[in-house]
Amino acid sequence: MRFDQVPILGRFFFPERNGTTDQRSTESERALLELGPMSPDAALAKLGGSEKGLEAPQVEERLARYGPNEAVREKRLGFLGEIFERFKNPLVLQLLAIAIVSYLLGDIRATTVVGAMIVLSVFLAYFQEMRSNKAAEKLRAMIKTTCTAVRSGKEIELPMRELVPGDIVVLAAGSIIPADLRLFVSKDFYVSQSALTGEAMPVEKHAKGYDIAGKAALDLPNAAFQGSTVLSGTARALVVTTGERTYFGAISEKLSRQRVQTSFDKGINAFTWLMIRFMVVMVTAVFLIVGLTKRDSPHPWSEALIFALS
């Protein structure tokens, strides 16, 4: 197969980077099921590869087309988005309501004090999280995950993010599966897929072609998936999908859509709602008691409301 034919095959097997998650996972499964019944040589030829691996121009072209082999990370909302998210906190909303009522009643001093509390609460939380995120990014940058691939007839160690569809990777016990793969050489090869399927027991994989009738891609014995680990044996495999188009990448993309609350966040929210319910009862009781007992005041109910809110 000539290299100038590869983009046509690429459009069939791999969706463009702006596809949806469901489209990406469907295309990934379709590619693996298409390659599953084929012999190793036929699968290799289908993706425009060779036993000597890809050449530098092929790698550059495919890296530009499909992007780095990285799972989706949580998208940052930006400064205004992060500030708006923190205003959704029930305690902040309560303070904001108190500030608005105080302003409408003409109590500028109370409005200023409560407004300052809101600003301090929101911006301190933002800057603290920003600092922790930067520290986490620095730690992540210090961790280099690599794999062994065949390029231009030589086995080289390279960062996992530089893998592209059509690459050949070499796997051994202890290796992390760097992408969704089609095996074409294996010996006593067992992997753990617990991160994807929940299976605790090792799964044996081999390189033979397999009848896909009634099978899902995860059930193919000649396919290995990103996020799995090699427990024993050795293998050589063909990279089929990378990055966002892998099963693991599709899961990461779904998780990145919403921020997961930590146990600390849940505890704070539970305590906040408890305090809000307590304060609603107290404010109502104090408002009624003061309003009913200060009949001689010119504005008993407005004074009672300010006192209750305080």
PDB file of C-alpha atoms in Angstrom, residues 18-25 72-77 85 88 244 249-260:
ATOM      1  CA  ASN A  18     -14.210  17.395  16.300  1.00  0.00           C
ATOM      2  CA  GLY A  19     -16.551  14.351  16.431  1.00  0.00           C
ATOM      3  CA  THR A  20     -18.771  13.585  19.387  1.00  0.00           C
ATOM      4  CA  THR A  21     -17.914  11.024  22.040  1.00  0.00           C
ATOM      5  CA  ASP A  22     -20.492   8.502  20.798  1.00  0.00           C
ATOM      6  CA  GLN A  23     -19.198   8.834  17.230  1.00  0.00           C
ATOM      7  CA  ARG A  24     -15.609   8.355  18.394  1.00  0.00           C
ATOM      8  CA  SER A  25     -16.376   5.206  20.412  1.00  0.00           C
ATOM      9  CA  VAL A  72      -9.170  14.326  27.401  1.00  0.00           C
ATOM     10  CA  ARG A  73      -8.522  16.449  30.460  1.00  0.00           C
ATOM     11  CA  GLU A  74     -10.994  18.604  32.294  1.00  0.00           C
ATOM     12  CA  LYS A  75     -11.605  21.803  30.362  1.00  0.00           C
ATOM     13  CA  ARG A  76     -10.898  25.041  32.172  1.00  0.00           C
ATOM     14  CA  LEU A  77     -13.781  27.497  32.276  1.00  0.00           C
ATOM     15  CA  GLU A  85     -19.336  28.577  39.252  1.00  0.00           C
ATOM     16  CA  LYS A  88     -23.558  28.889  42.668  1.00  0.00           C
ATOM     17  CA  GLU A 244      -9.722  10.631  22.303  1.00  0.00           C
ATOM     18  CA  GLY A 249     -10.419   8.336  25.832  1.00  0.00           C
ATOM     19  CA  ALA A 250     -14.188   8.230  25.315  1.00  0.00           C
ATOM     20  CA  ILE A 251     -14.702   7.513  29.021  1.00  0.00           C
ATOM     21  CA  SER A 252     -12.339  10.360  29.969  1.00  0.00           C
ATOM     22  CA  GLU A 253     -14.208  12.753  27.681  1.00  0.00           C
ATOM     23  CA  LYS A 254     -17.521  11.951  29.354  1.00  0.00           C
ATOM     24  CA  LEU A 255     -16.041  12.423  32.823  1.00  0.00           C
ATOM     25  CA  SER A 256     -14.499  15.757  31.824  1.00  0.00           C
ATOM     26  CA  ARG A 257     -17.906  17.235  31.006  1.00  0.00           C
ATOM     27  CA  GLN A 258     -18.756  17.765  34.662  1.00  0.00           C
ATOM     28  CA  ARG A 259     -16.633  18.443  37.691  1.00  0.00           C
ATOM     29  CA  VAL A 260     -16.694  15.584  40.185  1.00  0.00           C
TER      30      VAL A 260
END
